[in-house]
Each structure stands twice: as C-alpha cells, then as structure tokens.
mmCIF file of C-alpha atoms in Angstrom:
data_model
loop_
_atom_site.group_PDB
_atom_site.id
_atom_site.type_symbol
_atom_site.label_atom_id
_atom_site.label_comp_id
_atom_site.label_asym_id
_atom_site.label_seq_id
_atom_site.Cartn_x
_atom_site.Cartn_y
_atom_site.Cartn_z
ATOM 1 C CA MET A 1 0.000 0.000 0.000
ATOM 2 C CA PRO A 2 1.436 3.448 -0.882
ATOM 3 C CA LYS A 3 2.638 5.681 1.953
ATOM 4 C CA ASP A 4 0.142 8.373 0.909
ATOM 5 C CA ASP A 5 -2.841 6.008 0.777
ATOM 6 C CA ALA A 6 -5.764 7.305 2.876
ATOM 7 C CA ARG A 7 -5.765 4.251 5.162
ATOM 8 C CA THR A 8 -1.979 4.393 5.604
ATOM 9 C CA ASN A 9 -2.284 8.080 6.445
ATOM 10 C CA ALA A 10 -4.976 7.317 9.027
ATOM 11 C CA TYR A 11 -3.136 4.549 10.850
ATOM 12 C CA GLY A 12 0.111 6.507 10.601
ATOM 13 C CA THR A 13 -1.651 9.343 12.396
ATOM 14 C CA VAL A 14 -2.849 6.873 15.029
ATOM 15 C CA ASP A 15 0.798 5.875 15.463
ATOM 16 C CA GLU A 16 1.641 9.552 16.034
ATOM 17 C CA ALA A 17 -1.056 9.646 18.721
ATOM 18 C CA VAL A 18 0.582 6.658 20.453
ATOM 19 C CA ALA A 19 3.877 8.576 20.500
ATOM 20 C CA ALA A 20 2.212 11.732 21.838
ATOM 21 C CA LEU A 21 0.572 9.708 24.609
ATOM 22 C CA GLY A 22 4.022 8.288 25.352
ATOM 23 C CA LEU A 23 5.353 11.808 25.747
ATOM 24 C CA ALA A 24 2.616 12.511 28.288
ATOM 25 C CA ARG A 25 3.463 9.275 30.146
ATOM 26 C CA ALA A 26 7.139 10.286 30.193
ATOM 27 C CA GLU A 27 6.177 13.621 31.750
ATOM 28 C CA ILE A 28 4.238 11.753 34.447
ATOM 29 C CA GLY A 29 7.316 9.626 35.082
ATOM 30 C CA ALA A 30 9.488 12.723 35.416
ATOM 31 C CA LEU A 31 7.076 14.303 37.890
ATOM 32 C CA ASP A 32 6.928 11.064 39.854
ATOM 33 C CA ALA A 33 10.730 10.689 39.904
ATOM 34 C CA ALA A 34 11.023 14.259 41.210
ATOM 35 C CA GLY A 35 8.447 13.555 43.932
ATOM 36 C CA GLN A 36 6.094 16.111 42.360
ATOM 37 C CA LEU A 37 3.290 13.889 41.067
ATOM 38 C CA PRO A 38 0.057 14.899 42.820
ATOM 39 C CA GLU A 39 -2.089 12.089 44.183
ATOM 40 C CA ALA A 40 -4.884 13.140 41.816
ATOM 41 C CA LEU A 41 -2.670 12.085 38.884
ATOM 42 C CA ILE A 42 -1.461 8.691 40.177
ATOM 43 C CA GLU A 43 -3.821 6.742 37.877
ATOM 44 C CA LEU A 44 -3.151 8.894 34.816
ATOM 45 C CA GLY A 45 0.004 6.998 33.809
ATOM 46 C CA PRO A 46 -1.676 3.567 33.752
ATOM 47 C CA THR A 47 -4.680 5.075 31.974
ATOM 48 C CA LEU A 48 -2.485 6.548 29.240
ATOM 49 C CA LEU A 49 -0.668 3.226 28.868
ATOM 50 C CA GLN A 50 -4.025 1.488 28.373
ATOM 51 C CA LEU A 51 -4.997 4.097 25.769
ATOM 52 C CA GLN A 52 -1.699 3.517 23.958
ATOM 53 C CA ARG A 53 -2.419 -0.208 23.880
ATOM 54 C CA GLU A 54 -5.940 0.424 22.595
ATOM 55 C CA HIS A 55 -4.470 2.420 19.730
ATOM 56 C CA PHE A 56 -3.037 -0.829 18.402
ATOM 57 C CA VAL A 57 -6.630 -2.067 18.115
ATOM 58 C CA VAL A 58 -7.481 1.143 16.248
ATOM 59 C CA GLY A 59 -4.480 0.677 13.961
ATOM 60 C CA ALA A 60 -5.321 -2.973 13.307
ATOM 61 C CA GLU A 61 -8.851 -2.050 12.268
ATOM 62 C CA LEU A 62 -7.604 0.673 9.943
ATOM 63 C CA ALA A 63 -4.893 -1.506 8.414
ATOM 64 C CA ALA A 64 -7.164 -4.489 7.729
ATOM 65 C CA ASN A 65 -7.885 -5.108 4.063
ATOM 66 C CA PRO A 66 -11.593 -5.210 3.306
ATOM 67 C CA ASP A 67 -11.331 -8.868 2.251
ATOM 68 C CA ALA A 68 -10.163 -9.691 5.819
ATOM 69 C CA TRP A 69 -12.762 -7.679 7.754
ATOM 70 C CA GLU A 70 -14.737 -10.784 8.702
ATOM 71 C CA ARG A 71 -11.685 -12.013 10.640
ATOM 72 C CA LEU A 72 -11.466 -8.907 12.838
ATOM 73 C CA VAL A 73 -12.126 -9.553 16.534
ATOM 74 C CA ASP A 74 -13.977 -7.039 18.700
ATOM 75 C CA GLY A 75 -11.720 -5.470 21.291
ATOM 76 C CA GLN A 76 -8.591 -7.045 19.778
ATOM 77 C CA THR A 77 -8.419 -5.984 16.136
ATOM 78 C CA ARG A 78 -11.600 -3.893 15.886
ATOM 79 C CA VAL A 79 -12.817 -1.162 18.231
ATOM 80 C CA ASP A 80 -15.912 -2.340 20.044
ATOM 81 C CA GLU A 81 -18.649 -0.792 22.137
ATOM 82 C CA ALA A 82 -16.971 -1.855 25.400
ATOM 83 C CA MET A 83 -13.893 0.215 24.507
ATOM 84 C CA LEU A 84 -16.092 3.252 23.888
ATOM 85 C CA GLU A 85 -17.959 2.668 27.154
ATOM 86 C CA ARG A 86 -14.658 2.577 29.086
ATOM 87 C CA LEU A 87 -13.723 5.940 27.552
ATOM 88 C CA GLU A 88 -17.116 7.371 28.464
ATOM 89 C CA ALA A 89 -16.656 6.217 32.077
ATOM 90 C CA LEU A 90 -13.163 7.743 32.267
ATOM 91 C CA LEU A 91 -14.483 10.976 30.789
ATOM 92 C CA ALA A 92 -17.391 11.186 33.243
ATOM 93 C CA GLU A 93 -15.040 10.497 36.158
ATOM 94 C CA ALA A 94 -12.574 13.180 35.060
ATOM 95 C CA GLU A 95 -15.295 15.751 34.358
ATOM 96 C CA ALA A 96 -16.726 15.216 37.845
ATOM 97 C CA THR A 97 -13.444 16.265 39.479
ATOM 98 C CA ILE A 98 -12.827 19.598 37.750
ATOM 99 C CA GLU A 99 -14.576 22.845 36.975
ATOM 100 C CA MET A 100 -14.778 23.046 33.204
ATOM 101 C CA PRO A 101 -13.461 26.254 31.604
ATOM 102 C CA ARG A 102 -16.084 28.305 29.831
ATOM 103 C CA GLU A 103 -13.636 29.783 27.320
ATOM 104 C CA PHE A 104 -11.225 28.483 24.707
ATOM 105 C CA THR A 105 -7.977 27.353 26.295
ATOM 106 C CA LEU A 106 -4.339 27.520 25.193
ATOM 107 C CA PRO A 107 -1.923 24.611 25.729
ATOM 108 C CA GLY A 108 1.254 25.288 27.640
ATOM 109 C CA ALA A 109 0.396 25.870 31.303
ATOM 110 C CA ASP A 110 2.771 22.959 32.034
ATOM 111 C CA ARG A 111 4.569 20.239 30.083
ATOM 112 C CA LEU A 112 2.207 17.403 30.979
ATOM 113 C CA SER A 113 -1.015 19.181 30.041
ATOM 114 C CA ALA A 114 0.681 20.434 26.847
ATOM 115 C CA ALA A 115 1.644 16.831 25.970
ATOM 116 C CA LEU A 116 -1.970 15.758 26.504
ATOM 117 C CA GLU A 117 -3.148 18.617 24.278
ATOM 118 C CA LEU A 118 -0.689 17.497 21.592
ATOM 119 C CA ALA A 119 -2.077 13.962 21.819
ATOM 120 C CA ARG A 120 -5.622 15.390 21.611
ATOM 121 C CA ALA A 121 -4.794 17.348 18.463
ATOM 122 C CA VAL A 122 -3.267 14.280 16.802
ATOM 123 C CA VAL A 123 -6.296 12.162 17.745
ATOM 124 C CA ARG A 124 -8.596 14.841 16.257
ATOM 125 C CA ARG A 125 -6.606 14.651 13.004
ATOM 126 C CA ALA A 126 -6.928 10.863 13.039
ATOM 127 C CA GLU A 127 -10.656 11.268 13.617
ATOM 128 C CA ARG A 128 -10.997 13.534 10.571
ATOM 129 C CA LEU A 129 -9.069 11.067 8.417
ATOM 130 C CA VAL A 130 -11.162 8.140 9.641
ATOM 131 C CA ILE A 131 -14.389 10.041 8.972
ATOM 132 C CA SER A 132 -13.269 10.412 5.349
ATOM 133 C CA LEU A 133 -12.492 6.685 5.175
ATOM 134 C CA ASP A 134 -15.860 5.873 6.716
ATOM 135 C CA ARG A 135 -17.627 8.033 4.143
ATOM 136 C CA ASP A 136 -15.956 5.886 1.465
ATOM 137 C CA GLY A 137 -16.983 2.632 3.171
ATOM 138 C CA LEU A 138 -13.420 1.832 4.293
ATOM 139 C CA VAL A 139 -14.025 1.446 8.046
ATOM 140 C CA PRO A 140 -15.197 -2.042 9.004
ATOM 141 C CA GLY A 141 -16.714 -1.323 12.420
ATOM 142 C CA ASP A 142 -19.255 1.045 13.917
ATOM 143 C CA TRP A 143 -17.275 2.206 16.941
ATOM 144 C CA LEU A 144 -14.019 3.621 15.592
ATOM 145 C CA VAL A 145 -15.212 7.159 14.798
ATOM 146 C CA PRO A 146 -17.060 7.651 18.111
ATOM 147 C CA TYR A 147 -14.092 6.136 19.964
ATOM 148 C CA LEU A 148 -11.660 8.664 18.480
ATOM 149 C CA ASN A 149 -14.102 11.507 19.114
ATOM 150 C CA ARG A 150 -14.540 10.674 22.774
ATOM 151 C CA LEU A 151 -10.827 9.969 23.217
ATOM 152 C CA ALA A 152 -9.999 13.494 22.057
ATOM 153 C CA ASP A 153 -12.592 14.851 24.501
ATOM 154 C CA LEU A 154 -11.077 12.767 27.303
ATOM 155 C CA LEU A 155 -7.564 14.041 26.570
ATOM 156 C CA TRP A 156 -8.787 17.644 26.688
ATOM 157 C CA VAL A 157 -10.435 17.060 30.065
ATOM 158 C CA GLN A 158 -7.350 15.239 31.358
ATOM 159 C CA ALA A 159 -5.238 18.261 30.401
ATOM 160 C CA ARG A 160 -7.515 20.439 32.540
ATOM 161 C CA LEU A 161 -7.310 17.871 35.347
ATOM 162 C CA VAL A 162 -3.511 18.052 35.205
ATOM 163 C CA GLU A 163 -3.532 21.846 35.311
ATOM 164 C CA ASN A 164 -5.803 21.767 38.354
ATOM 165 C CA ALA A 165 -3.725 19.104 40.116
ATOM 166 C CA LEU A 166 -0.477 21.003 39.460
ATOM 167 C CA GLY A 167 -1.996 24.287 40.620
ATOM 168 C CA GLN A 168 -1.736 25.868 37.181
ATOM 169 C CA ASP A 169 -4.233 28.311 35.793
ATOM 170 C CA THR A 170 -5.752 27.191 32.524
ATOM 171 C CA LEU A 171 -4.501 29.593 29.881
ATOM 172 C CA LYS A 172 -7.398 31.222 28.091
ATOM 173 C CA VAL A 173 -7.427 32.766 24.614
ATOM 174 C CA ARG A 174 -8.376 36.113 26.134
ATOM 175 C CA GLY A 175 -6.534 36.719 29.367
#
C-alpha cells in the first residue's frame, strides 16, 4: 500500500497519537521521579498506557484489508462498544473532578497538560481522516469514529485535570 494512501495516512496518524501519549506518560514519570506527582494524577500513567495499547486495536482495524474484515475480533483488532464505554466512564469520572473552563484554552500551562493537548490534536486529526475513510466505506466497524471523538474529549479534560492538580491556571485565549 502506498505511503500516501488514505488508510496508511490514518493509521500513521494513530501511530503519532501513540507517540504523543508516550510523551505525556514520560512527563508523568518525570514528575513522579522528582516527587512532584500529585495524588490526583497517580492513575493517569496507567490510563495513558491502556490508551496507547488500545491504539493498536485502532491501527489494526484501519490496516485491515476489506477482504479480511470478517476475521477482525472485537476489542482485539476492531474497536468495540466496550472500549467506547470505558472511555465514556473515564471521561465522566474526570469531568466530575474539575470545573470546566467556559472559554477556549491555550496549551502550555505545564509540560504534561501540553503533551496531553498534543495527543488530543493528533487524535482529532486521526478522527478527521477516519471520517473520510468511513464516508468511502473503508471502516469495518461502527465504533471507531465515536471512539476517536470521545478519546480526544477525554484528553482535553485530562489536560484540565492536570492543570488543576499542578496548581496551574488554565490559559485562556483572552486573558
């Protein structure tokens, strides 16, 4: 398959998201090693690791040739409803712990929230690419587009959670 093929572009972007999530995990590790990781963020590292692993399911679904779609396995090589429900639960839990900003925000209050915002932006790009594939009938399952959409939402909320936990003010477009 050519490097500029639409499906290759989509799963390549998913790979970028895995790397961006890794950057966020590395920032958590640095905070932890320095004894500066707030208790509110203890579970964020394992959560991001799980999301990275789930991206391999996303990538497998995107990389599967249409003649092999019947061999895809929910939750292993195709995004399934349970994966989306786990994201929804994480999102609801995170939203319940913070006051949501009422204005547009700017990344950069701290390195960890900025890394999460980078991951969010890459996931949004992947979502746009997958929507185009879906429009052309090139997405085998029903849950991939909503999964990417909710994942980007979760990463945005997690960035706000980090800012709150680190005592940072969320940077707003208009100060």
